[in-house]
């Protein structure tokens, strides 16, 4: 180690004692100088410091205190370094420690090059706090990126939160700060104390922490990196386009709570309760709202401060891995909501991390999100993009998640998203596309598909941006699936209309087919539709009393047969009256009474729809694209009737008829492609679902009467507000 003892020595010591010196390894620790090994340490409030031989524990030298604040110095006649310990005498105690300033650099030059150039896909294996053994000594390696800081220190219980005790080594060529602190252990609290270019002191939690305290506390917690999780063939297959995908969207904090205390269920308790429920209901996937650590419950996780730390609200990382593993054992895949578009302005978080706009764009026209009072990641920075893309890989690799649903993609790819003229910065070509954000998404999706080819990557993208589910090599974003927000908005708008007006909006239920195969779509009835005064899904339906339930059941029947994968938010499956409230559990009491229980009936319908969907390739075999769908009736607006056929590759088909008027239609004739006996395999108006069960005979014989461009047809009775699934049972010659 080089020596900086010179005419400025006293000035340097003064800076060290004030926490203003940015090159602590040049002054602290052992230094070979002219045949002597000189030791220098700064221990505020220490009475005495003694060097011990590590092997014999013999006292070798008592150091001189050369500064009243606790700077000690002394030297031994030595020509080489040796193993020693430091004995510190405090006012009322003694302490023997290893010297963190005797260790060399922690990052290689190649490491820093990879990180600075955004090419380290596993940046979380290097950055943050890692429990390691170095030179036979156990401790924690801390590395953080803060290129514009004047000094960075690790603070925690282990050093009385004094930033002067453990200042870090700056790697000036890269902006990384590093230190190995011996004898620290799992569970200890820490933060980074940062001296900014303006000489302000900031206290920041670790961007790469693997566990953080629960709000309102904000410290990071020393915790081991989880082990790599193995993805099975079943998991991989379940995400594919030619498989049935029915997603149950869940907010873990409000699905169910302890009834006596309203406390959250833990990850392990959710594994015992949520997983069996989802399996019983026939859902194939669970999508959980963001669980990255976040300070405000009301953000539902969509404003995370610690992307690498699963929230401790429900337990530790091992508990989350247990929850995911139990899901996999029950043939259920888990998708994580992932927020890479913005972050909150909490002072302990990423905002002005080193006193400058490091993680966010500097210009508020690029870096500030007016809708959510948050900050936007700087996608121009390779290091920030590396931080984010590594994080996406981290959740799949270290926890075993089967995919990510990326939140608010439109806000990332449009520079003028939710901004008025003059409030946004055009790209280099003068356009409104955030080119670097597009590149980031393409890179991240490419990375994940390279490492985990069958992972489900889902975009919540609300515009008609081209190629969301096309591969990047075809100028797409590289997602597997996109939420079909247009279908959701059109159909829910239609269902809220009084039936007398529906005939004037008949195309709202048919329009989506024009673009149904332009992307790989998921039909989303998400949490966003049942909050903030939008009313519950049941309350959105037209009518009063039983009619609301009948409309909802008919809508579900239409949705489960319509092209696209399925997603509904928790509580929608049993037609909860109230809007979703994140502060309490769902209204499970609605299911307690079994007699004529419309909520229980709706729940049973969703369960039956899930299993029928899963067992019927005609309803999910999207690999045939539009060939597996054809309209039968699109023009009966007076009766608000829609009919279409779903067909698999073996020409097995299901006829779906949805009737959205309150009139009972007798002797309704509809064309069918084959002669034979047909069976009504599902009727949303059935007694078991809370309906009136107006249909007595479920078998119907086709007749040689041409209708809807078919030679054969059926004569049916259509109950009010109902959807029928009809299947050919016996083919007649």
XYZ file of C-alpha atoms in Angstrom:
733
model
C 0.000 0.000 0.000
C 1.374 3.393 -0.887
C 2.166 5.939 1.755
C 0.706 9.428 1.964
C 2.664 10.681 4.946
C 3.852 14.075 3.933
C 3.502 17.708 4.849
C -0.297 17.354 4.673
C -0.401 14.521 7.209
C -2.062 16.517 9.961
C -4.570 17.919 7.514
C -5.417 14.395 6.350
C -5.869 13.198 9.932
C -8.196 16.111 10.560
C -10.274 15.129 7.514
C -10.389 11.490 8.663
C -11.673 12.455 12.107
C -14.343 14.653 10.520
C -15.393 12.015 8.002
C -14.264 14.085 5.026
C -11.468 11.943 3.588
C -12.222 9.884 0.460
C -9.111 7.685 0.364
C -9.128 5.962 3.775
C -7.049 2.930 2.700
C -4.126 5.234 1.928
C -3.941 6.392 5.524
C -5.586 3.709 7.702
C -4.420 0.178 8.374
C -0.852 -1.170 8.031
C 1.781 0.491 5.859
C 5.371 -0.602 5.201
C 7.628 2.441 5.450
C 11.429 2.285 5.492
C 11.695 -1.085 7.251
C 8.843 -0.413 9.647
C 5.221 -1.582 9.638
C 3.233 1.452 10.677
C -0.356 1.114 11.944
C -2.922 3.867 11.889
C -6.531 3.591 13.091
C -9.397 5.871 13.894
C -11.655 4.705 16.741
C -13.731 7.597 18.084
C -13.887 7.653 21.897
C -11.418 4.766 22.325
C -9.033 5.072 25.308
C -6.319 2.788 24.040
C -5.461 0.662 20.986
C -3.068 -2.301 21.092
C -1.730 -4.528 18.296
C -1.845 -8.258 19.101
C -0.087 -11.121 17.396
C -2.999 -13.129 15.951
C -1.391 -16.497 16.644
C -0.149 -15.963 20.197
C -2.482 -13.091 21.214
C 0.632 -11.414 22.594
C 0.549 -7.627 22.868
C 3.079 -6.224 20.421
C 2.645 -2.469 20.655
C 0.433 0.101 22.332
C -0.357 2.777 19.762
C -0.071 6.492 20.410
C -3.166 8.631 20.327
C -2.165 11.474 18.056
C -5.596 13.117 17.829
C -7.997 13.644 20.677
C -10.942 12.344 18.665
C -9.370 8.889 18.561
C -6.697 8.645 15.873
C -4.007 6.156 16.898
C -0.606 5.434 15.369
C 2.407 3.255 16.053
C 5.044 1.171 14.273
C 6.939 -2.080 14.531
C 10.324 -3.002 13.080
C 9.066 -5.246 10.269
C 9.873 -5.835 6.614
C 6.567 -7.580 5.738
C 2.945 -7.792 6.687
C 1.784 -10.343 9.243
C -1.446 -11.551 10.866
C -2.510 -9.318 13.707
C -5.558 -8.290 15.704
C -6.590 -4.943 17.131
C -7.452 -4.684 20.800
C -9.550 -1.608 21.631
C -9.990 -0.366 25.184
C -13.207 1.596 25.584
C -14.369 3.406 28.707
C -16.083 0.351 30.158
C -15.216 -2.543 27.859
C -12.618 -4.204 25.663
C -12.952 -5.378 22.074
C -10.695 -7.451 19.815
C -11.290 -7.090 16.068
C -9.824 -7.787 12.668
C -8.668 -4.758 10.690
C -10.879 -4.034 7.642
C -8.131 -1.772 6.230
C -5.598 -4.567 5.749
C -7.519 -6.125 2.822
C -6.909 -5.349 -0.828
C -9.273 -4.472 -3.630
C -12.474 -6.488 -3.831
C -13.601 -5.860 -7.407
C -11.309 -6.801 -10.253
C -10.737 -4.333 -13.048
C -12.745 -6.638 -15.310
C -15.622 -6.570 -12.797
C -15.734 -2.797 -12.831
C -15.593 -2.727 -16.635
C -18.536 -5.141 -16.884
C -20.592 -3.207 -14.347
C -19.887 0.206 -15.849
C -20.736 -1.018 -19.331
C -23.942 -2.754 -18.300
C -22.641 -6.201 -19.198
C -22.746 -8.003 -15.854
C -25.986 -9.976 -15.904
C -25.366 -11.089 -12.343
C -24.476 -7.749 -10.784
C -26.299 -8.789 -7.598
C -23.566 -11.385 -6.991
C -21.026 -8.585 -6.568
C -22.842 -5.440 -5.441
C -24.565 -5.055 -2.108
C -23.672 -6.783 1.150
C -22.397 -10.363 0.819
C -21.484 -12.756 3.604
C -18.109 -14.149 2.524
C -14.876 -15.570 3.881
C -11.768 -13.627 2.880
C -8.278 -14.838 3.805
C -9.908 -17.281 6.188
C -11.889 -14.550 7.922
C -15.686 -14.411 7.838
C -17.397 -11.098 7.350
C -19.333 -8.989 4.883
C -18.199 -7.487 1.590
C -19.928 -4.186 0.861
C -19.858 -2.646 -2.626
C -21.995 0.286 -3.768
C -22.033 2.573 -6.808
C -21.881 6.282 -5.980
C -19.497 7.890 -8.496
C -20.117 11.480 -7.491
C -19.864 11.057 -3.720
C -16.979 12.607 -1.826
C -17.035 9.841 0.793
C -19.120 6.715 1.402
C -19.188 4.766 4.659
C -20.949 1.688 5.947
C -22.842 2.422 9.133
C -24.763 0.127 11.450
C -25.193 -1.142 14.991
C -21.691 -2.589 14.735
C -20.094 0.884 14.605
C -22.659 2.984 16.480
C -23.927 4.333 13.125
C -20.827 6.493 12.972
C -19.828 7.201 9.371
C -16.254 7.972 10.387
C -15.615 4.362 11.460
C -15.851 2.460 8.178
C -15.248 4.754 5.204
C -14.984 2.760 1.981
C -12.364 2.527 -0.745
C -13.228 4.443 -3.915
C -12.451 2.833 -7.238
C -12.113 6.147 -9.108
C -12.086 4.557 -12.554
C -15.601 3.197 -12.005
C -17.304 5.024 -9.158
C -17.666 1.928 -6.972
C -16.933 2.003 -3.266
C -15.910 -1.158 -1.434
C -14.915 -2.533 1.942
C -14.737 -5.906 3.678
C -15.740 -5.691 7.343
C -14.794 -8.814 9.307
C -16.967 -10.567 11.877
C -20.301 -9.147 10.768
C -23.156 -11.612 10.531
C -26.611 -12.286 9.140
C -29.354 -10.078 10.534
C -27.320 -6.986 11.361
C -28.622 -3.610 10.209
C -26.688 -1.283 7.935
C -26.919 1.735 5.654
C -24.570 3.805 3.537
C -23.615 7.250 4.771
C -22.804 9.414 1.767
C -21.016 12.745 1.699
C -22.304 14.570 -1.375
C -20.464 16.993 -3.659
C -22.235 19.755 -1.741
C -20.967 18.374 1.603
C -24.391 17.176 2.630
C -24.754 13.901 4.525
C -27.236 11.335 3.148
C -28.281 8.070 4.759
C -29.222 5.504 2.130
C -30.405 1.947 2.270
C -28.593 -0.442 -0.045
C -29.990 -0.570 -3.627
C -28.861 -4.217 -3.716
C -29.992 -5.242 -0.218
C -31.552 -8.699 -0.055
C -33.713 -7.757 2.944
C -34.840 -4.454 4.422
C -36.616 -3.340 7.542
C -40.376 -2.890 7.584
C -41.643 0.648 7.357
C -41.287 3.085 9.015
C -37.746 1.779 9.602
C -35.499 1.940 6.559
C -32.226 0.137 7.252
C -30.985 -2.714 5.111
C -30.335 -6.100 6.702
C -27.305 -8.280 6.108
C -28.766 -11.416 4.542
C -27.400 -14.194 2.338
C -28.095 -14.328 -1.377
C -30.721 -17.062 -1.958
C -29.627 -20.245 -3.694
C -30.349 -20.830 -7.377
C -33.757 -22.425 -7.923
C -34.334 -25.132 -10.522
C -37.149 -24.687 -13.062
C -38.916 -27.910 -14.036
C -40.211 -28.968 -17.413
C -43.791 -28.698 -16.141
C -43.247 -25.089 -15.098
C -41.734 -24.221 -18.444
C -44.486 -25.879 -20.452
C -47.279 -24.181 -18.489
C -46.268 -20.722 -19.762
C -46.512 -21.509 -23.447
C -48.889 -20.090 -26.008
C -50.489 -23.460 -26.734
C -51.327 -24.054 -23.069
C -54.316 -22.903 -20.987
C -53.372 -19.920 -18.845
C -55.836 -18.637 -16.265
C -54.261 -16.180 -13.840
C -55.456 -15.293 -10.342
C -54.095 -11.829 -9.512
C -53.421 -11.451 -5.796
C -52.370 -8.798 -3.336
C -50.817 -10.929 -0.621
C -51.548 -8.423 2.115
C -55.322 -8.392 1.630
C -56.351 -11.737 0.157
C -56.955 -13.098 3.636
C -55.896 -11.930 7.070
C -56.019 -13.169 10.622
C -59.644 -12.583 11.540
C -58.953 -11.705 15.178
C -56.138 -9.178 14.648
C -56.361 -8.210 10.964
C -52.643 -9.047 10.763
C -51.138 -10.245 7.501
C -50.746 -13.907 6.743
C -47.126 -14.961 6.377
C -45.683 -16.461 3.202
C -45.944 -19.869 4.871
C -49.534 -19.309 5.936
C -50.372 -18.144 2.410
C -48.788 -21.335 1.095
C -51.147 -23.300 3.337
C -54.280 -21.325 2.436
C -53.909 -19.505 -0.884
C -52.288 -22.315 -2.875
C -54.982 -24.947 -2.092
C -57.687 -22.389 -2.879
C -56.169 -21.515 -6.250
C -55.730 -25.185 -7.084
C -59.328 -25.941 -6.114
C -60.532 -23.041 -8.277
C -58.658 -24.351 -11.314
C -56.382 -21.363 -11.927
C -53.081 -22.239 -13.580
C -51.086 -19.210 -12.462
C -50.936 -16.743 -9.604
C -49.755 -13.218 -10.313
C -48.773 -11.386 -7.156
C -48.712 -7.621 -6.935
C -45.188 -6.278 -6.321
C -43.524 -7.601 -3.173
C -40.269 -5.694 -3.506
C -39.851 -3.720 -0.297
C -41.905 -0.527 -0.267
C -42.581 2.033 2.473
C -46.228 2.883 1.704
C -48.886 0.173 1.955
C -51.218 2.212 -0.219
C -48.865 1.923 -3.193
C -49.631 -1.848 -3.237
C -45.953 -2.358 -3.982
C -45.913 -0.291 -7.161
C -43.509 2.240 -5.615
C -40.645 0.019 -4.438
C -37.535 1.383 -2.777
C -35.542 -1.861 -2.602
C -35.904 -3.919 -5.775
C -33.801 -6.832 -4.521
C -35.520 -7.193 -1.141
C -38.774 -9.160 -0.907
C -40.948 -7.370 1.623
C -40.553 -8.607 5.166
C -44.275 -7.975 5.763
C -44.883 -11.674 5.213
C -41.567 -13.239 6.245
C -38.008 -13.682 5.053
C -36.696 -14.679 1.606
C -36.639 -18.383 2.513
C -40.334 -18.162 3.398
C -41.115 -16.652 -0.007
C -39.150 -19.425 -1.731
C -41.165 -21.948 0.298
C -44.423 -20.343 -0.898
C -43.303 -20.544 -4.531
C -42.127 -24.130 -4.105
C -45.483 -25.209 -2.635
C -47.212 -23.595 -5.616
C -44.999 -25.541 -7.998
C -45.693 -28.764 -6.137
C -49.373 -28.086 -6.799
C -48.815 -27.412 -10.524
C -49.317 -23.654 -10.185
C -46.915 -21.134 -11.742
C -46.115 -17.842 -10.024
C -45.733 -14.534 -11.857
C -44.298 -11.462 -10.140
C -45.390 -7.911 -10.871
C -42.184 -6.036 -11.635
C -41.771 -2.260 -11.596
C -38.909 -0.975 -13.721
C -40.444 2.301 -14.853
C -40.195 4.516 -11.797
C -39.298 4.699 -8.114
C -40.490 6.820 -5.158
C -38.792 9.917 -3.793
C -38.226 8.628 -0.258
C -34.967 10.181 0.987
C -33.458 6.846 2.085
C -33.982 5.395 -1.394
C -32.553 6.003 -4.845
C -33.402 9.688 -5.267
C -30.213 11.788 -5.584
C -28.396 8.728 -4.345
C -24.921 10.240 -4.257
C -26.129 13.823 -4.182
C -26.722 13.866 -7.923
C -29.360 12.503 -10.289
C -27.737 9.086 -10.496
C -30.572 6.601 -10.891
C -32.994 9.122 -12.406
C -32.804 11.397 -15.446
C -31.472 14.779 -14.435
C -34.035 16.819 -16.367
C -37.467 16.678 -14.639
C -39.065 16.629 -18.094
C -37.495 13.191 -18.453
C -36.946 12.098 -14.871
C -40.098 13.083 -13.007
C -43.400 11.233 -13.303
C -46.261 13.707 -12.760
C -48.981 11.069 -12.335
C -47.363 9.314 -9.400
C -44.936 11.911 -7.999
C -42.117 9.470 -8.678
C -38.810 9.468 -10.517
C -38.007 7.728 -13.802
C -34.948 5.517 -14.190
C -32.224 6.860 -16.449
C -32.208 4.288 -19.246
C -29.281 6.122 -20.836
C -27.050 4.766 -18.080
C -25.638 1.263 -18.733
C -25.089 0.810 -14.995
C -28.722 1.612 -14.172
C -29.999 -0.658 -16.930
C -27.690 -3.364 -15.582
C -29.151 -2.825 -12.101
C -32.659 -3.351 -13.487
C -32.072 -6.215 -15.916
C -30.044 -8.111 -13.316
C -32.928 -7.631 -10.935
C -35.343 -9.218 -13.390
C -33.033 -12.228 -13.676
C -32.595 -12.333 -9.889
C -36.282 -13.033 -9.238
C -36.431 -15.870 -11.753
C -33.123 -17.428 -10.811
C -32.958 -16.993 -7.048
C -36.642 -17.352 -6.129
C -37.984 -19.539 -8.919
C -40.617 -17.159 -10.267
C -42.008 -18.359 -13.587
C -42.319 -14.952 -15.163
C -42.675 -11.220 -14.731
C -45.533 -8.895 -15.516
C -43.918 -5.534 -16.284
C -45.931 -2.628 -14.959
C -46.736 0.562 -16.871
C -44.747 -0.216 -20.021
C -46.429 2.642 -21.895
C -45.048 5.136 -19.368
C -41.569 3.821 -20.124
C -41.647 3.844 -23.909
C -43.378 7.189 -24.497
C -41.493 10.343 -23.578
C -44.721 12.356 -23.669
C -46.684 9.895 -21.524
C -49.159 11.938 -19.459
C -47.352 15.168 -20.388
C -48.565 18.260 -22.151
C -46.836 19.987 -25.049
C -43.576 21.526 -23.885
C -43.358 19.287 -20.808
C -41.319 16.514 -22.384
C -38.006 16.071 -24.176
C -38.046 14.544 -27.685
C -35.629 11.791 -28.610
C -32.636 12.443 -30.872
C -34.883 12.162 -33.931
C -37.486 14.546 -32.545
C -39.997 11.781 -31.776
C -41.846 10.753 -28.645
C -40.451 7.234 -28.258
C -37.964 6.685 -25.443
C -35.431 4.817 -27.549
C -33.177 3.866 -24.651
C -36.138 2.483 -22.666
C -37.129 0.402 -25.679
C -33.561 -0.896 -25.913
C -33.591 -1.693 -22.198
C -36.810 -3.712 -22.483
C -35.519 -5.596 -25.513
C -32.244 -6.383 -23.800
C -33.929 -7.522 -20.591
C -36.427 -9.755 -22.372
C -33.647 -11.204 -24.523
C -31.581 -11.883 -21.412
C -34.412 -13.620 -19.575
C -35.395 -15.696 -22.570
C -31.770 -16.708 -23.051
C -31.369 -17.780 -19.427
C -34.943 -19.078 -18.964
C -36.403 -19.606 -22.448
C -39.881 -20.548 -21.275
C -40.372 -17.722 -18.782
C -43.622 -15.760 -19.156
C -42.862 -12.077 -19.730
C -46.012 -9.998 -19.737
C -46.433 -6.341 -20.632
C -49.054 -4.044 -19.189
C -49.018 -1.830 -22.259
C -52.116 0.254 -22.876
C -51.437 1.618 -26.376
C -51.146 0.232 -29.874
C -47.331 0.263 -29.825
C -46.183 -2.091 -32.551
C -44.702 -5.490 -31.769
C -44.932 -5.743 -27.994
C -44.894 -9.556 -28.294
C -42.628 -9.776 -31.303
C -38.978 -10.801 -30.787
C -36.442 -7.960 -30.735
C -34.859 -9.350 -33.912
C -38.198 -8.559 -35.594
C -38.229 -5.045 -34.110
C -40.497 -6.077 -31.227
C -40.124 -5.598 -27.479
C -39.743 -9.306 -26.831
C -42.592 -9.989 -24.409
C -44.547 -13.248 -24.507
C -47.884 -11.682 -23.694
C -49.586 -8.297 -23.578
C -52.582 -7.245 -21.525
C -55.510 -6.524 -23.852
C -56.598 -3.224 -22.320
C -58.740 -2.322 -25.332
C -60.848 -5.469 -24.977
C -61.220 -4.853 -21.253
C -62.312 -1.248 -21.649
C -64.759 -1.968 -24.484
C -66.459 -4.952 -22.894
C -66.756 -3.470 -19.407
C -68.183 -0.293 -20.914
C -70.786 -2.403 -22.717
C -71.684 -4.391 -19.594
C -72.353 -1.207 -17.640
C -74.986 -0.064 -20.138
C -78.682 -0.465 -19.493
C -79.748 -3.361 -21.770
C -82.076 -1.059 -23.703
C -79.045 0.873 -24.960
C -76.750 -2.065 -25.647
C -77.963 -2.474 -29.214
C -76.457 0.908 -30.021
C -73.050 -0.285 -28.793
C -73.158 -3.794 -30.181
C -69.729 -3.487 -31.810
C -67.987 -3.017 -28.463
C -68.158 -6.768 -27.927
C -67.029 -7.660 -31.442
C -64.448 -5.001 -32.274
C -61.619 -6.693 -30.397
C -61.545 -9.609 -32.804
C -60.177 -7.269 -35.482
C -56.875 -7.153 -33.586
C -57.154 -10.265 -31.388
C -54.164 -11.900 -33.085
C -52.017 -8.812 -33.571
C -50.322 -9.660 -30.260
C -50.373 -12.576 -27.831
C -53.051 -11.249 -25.516
C -54.158 -11.769 -21.946
C -57.691 -10.607 -21.117
C -57.217 -8.682 -17.854
C -59.803 -7.917 -15.208
C -57.208 -6.558 -12.818
C -56.997 -4.710 -9.519
C -57.010 -1.389 -11.403
C -60.665 -1.960 -12.353
C -61.977 -2.355 -8.788
C -60.428 0.586 -6.869
C -60.542 4.365 -6.547
C -64.283 4.752 -7.036
C -64.507 2.450 -10.058
C -66.679 0.071 -8.021
C -66.376 -3.674 -7.755
C -66.809 -5.783 -10.857
C -70.277 -6.835 -9.700
C -71.334 -3.244 -9.132
C -70.176 -2.324 -12.634
C -72.803 -4.628 -14.095
C -76.098 -3.190 -15.294
C -79.287 -3.877 -13.374
C -80.180 -4.525 -9.765
C -80.184 -7.600 -7.552
C -80.089 -10.916 -9.389
C -79.654 -9.207 -12.759
C -76.236 -7.908 -11.751
C -75.094 -11.424 -10.956
C -76.637 -12.785 -14.155
C -74.834 -10.141 -16.219
C -71.547 -10.906 -14.506
C -71.928 -14.641 -15.022
C -72.756 -14.139 -18.702
C -69.742 -11.851 -19.043
C -67.449 -14.426 -17.477
C -68.817 -17.040 -19.864
C -68.064 -14.734 -22.804
C -64.590 -13.914 -21.465
C -63.466 -17.488 -20.862
C -64.441 -18.478 -24.419
C -62.988 -15.372 -26.100
C -59.485 -15.640 -27.662
C -56.745 -14.803 -25.198
C -55.428 -15.991 -21.859
C -57.415 -15.049 -18.746
C -56.741 -12.940 -15.662
C -59.047 -11.816 -12.880
C -58.292 -10.092 -9.618
C -59.004 -11.738 -6.293
C -62.547 -11.248 -5.034
C -63.945 -10.975 -8.551
C -64.347 -14.749 -8.640
C -67.105 -14.590 -6.015
C -68.583 -11.248 -7.027
C -67.551 -9.197 -4.019
C -69.863 -6.206 -3.525
C -67.234 -3.824 -2.187
C -64.290 -2.268 -3.936
C -60.967 -3.815 -3.071
C -59.516 -2.457 0.174
C -55.825 -3.196 0.704
C -56.172 -2.614 4.455
C -58.362 -5.635 5.104
C -59.138 -9.065 3.723
C -61.636 -9.950 1.028
C -65.296 -10.290 2.047
C -65.113 -14.045 2.572
C -68.206 -13.930 4.781
C -70.287 -13.583 1.606
C -69.689 -17.273 0.950
C -70.808 -18.514 4.357
C -74.473 -19.213 3.504
C -75.103 -21.957 0.967
C -78.829 -21.482 0.282
C -79.383 -19.537 -2.937
C -76.008 -17.856 -2.454
C -75.298 -15.829 -5.577
C -71.700 -15.207 -4.510
C -71.048 -18.891 -3.998
C -72.733 -19.590 -7.327
C -70.435 -17.146 -9.099
C -67.439 -18.756 -7.460
C -68.552 -22.192 -8.628
C -69.038 -20.838 -12.149
C -65.496 -19.458 -12.289
C -64.196 -22.788 -11.042
C -66.171 -24.686 -13.699
C -65.059 -22.258 -16.404
C -61.426 -22.761 -15.425
C -61.596 -26.534 -15.583
C -63.658 -26.541 -18.766
C -61.159 -24.137 -20.332
C -58.220 -26.283 -19.257
C -59.842 -29.462 -20.556
C -60.862 -28.012 -23.940
C -57.983 -27.338 -26.365
C -60.384 -25.507 -28.699
C -60.558 -22.743 -26.091
C -56.840 -22.210 -25.656
C -54.957 -23.635 -28.649
C -53.851 -20.207 -29.839
C -51.008 -21.652 -31.880
C -53.582 -21.982 -34.674
C -54.222 -18.264 -34.343
C -57.342 -16.967 -36.080
C -58.063 -20.303 -37.772
C -59.532 -21.571 -34.535
C -62.139 -18.791 -34.277
C -65.125 -17.803 -36.409
C -68.137 -15.642 -35.803
C -71.589 -17.164 -36.191
C -73.713 -14.191 -35.087
C -72.465 -10.614 -34.916
C -75.455 -8.636 -36.194
C -78.315 -9.423 -33.787
C -78.091 -6.167 -31.901
C -81.839 -6.127 -31.154
C -81.494 -9.260 -29.015
C -77.935 -8.478 -27.907
C -76.824 -11.920 -29.012
C -73.289 -12.944 -29.991
C -72.243 -16.382 -31.131
C -68.905 -17.793 -32.216
C -67.113 -21.081 -32.613
C -63.769 -22.097 -31.110
C -62.086 -25.005 -32.832
C -58.914 -27.010 -32.167
C -56.514 -28.459 -34.711
C -58.525 -31.686 -34.894
C -61.724 -29.772 -35.798
C -63.292 -30.354 -32.400
C -65.368 -27.276 -31.749
C -67.388 -25.471 -29.096
C -70.278 -23.146 -29.956
C -70.590 -20.184 -27.591
C -73.741 -18.055 -27.439
C -73.907 -14.957 -25.231
C -77.235 -13.217 -24.698
C -77.059 -9.817 -22.977
C -80.706 -8.768 -22.867
C -83.358 -9.409 -20.168
C -85.759 -11.042 -22.674
C -86.235 -14.805 -22.783
C -85.699 -15.800 -26.413
C -87.637 -18.936 -27.403
C -87.019 -20.928 -30.580
C -83.888 -18.986 -31.363
C -82.290 -20.533 -34.426
C -78.549 -20.694 -34.895
C -76.465 -22.394 -37.575
C -74.007 -25.184 -36.807
C -71.297 -26.758 -38.979
C -72.294 -30.392 -38.476
C -75.429 -32.512 -38.223
C -75.881 -34.323 -34.931
C -76.888 -34.207 -31.290
C -75.609 -31.216 -29.369
C -75.208 -30.870 -25.644
C -75.266 -27.719 -23.529
C -72.171 -28.326 -21.436
C -72.330 -25.017 -19.549
C -75.139 -22.555 -18.930
C -74.330 -19.519 -16.787
C -78.037 -19.368 -15.850
C -77.884 -22.779 -14.166
C -79.283 -23.157 -10.649
C -75.896 -24.178 -9.292
C -74.519 -20.778 -10.321
C -77.429 -18.840 -8.831
C -79.427 -18.661 -12.061
C -83.026 -19.555 -12.876
C -82.185 -22.703 -14.885
C -84.876 -21.951 -17.502
C -83.508 -24.608 -19.885
C -84.933 -28.068 -19.120
C -83.320 -30.181 -21.836
C -79.611 -29.869 -22.463
C -79.550 -32.083 -25.558
C -80.545 -30.527 -28.885
C -80.894 -32.241 -32.251
C -79.748 -30.298 -35.302
C -82.187 -29.749 -38.175
C -81.530 -29.422 -41.936
C -82.458 -25.742 -41.946
C -79.850 -23.384 -43.364
C -78.770 -20.583 -41.081
C -75.690 -18.385 -40.754
C -74.058 -19.960 -43.818
C -74.428 -23.473 -42.390
C -76.646 -26.271 -43.763
C -77.708 -27.295 -40.274
C -79.075 -25.334 -37.351
C -80.325 -25.616 -33.795
C -83.481 -24.214 -32.230
C -82.678 -22.947 -28.758
C -84.140 -21.039 -25.875
C -81.818 -18.303 -24.659
C -82.225 -17.328 -21.004
C -81.868 -13.645 -20.129
C -78.309 -12.524 -19.433
C -76.677 -15.860 -20.137
C -73.855 -17.557 -21.970
C -74.161 -21.111 -23.267
C -71.352 -23.490 -24.227
C -72.631 -26.076 -26.710
C -70.712 -29.121 -27.881
C -71.390 -31.707 -30.580
C -72.127 -34.958 -28.742
C -73.043 -37.380 -31.528
C -72.423 -36.909 -35.250
C -75.366 -37.872 -37.467
C -75.059 -38.944 -41.087
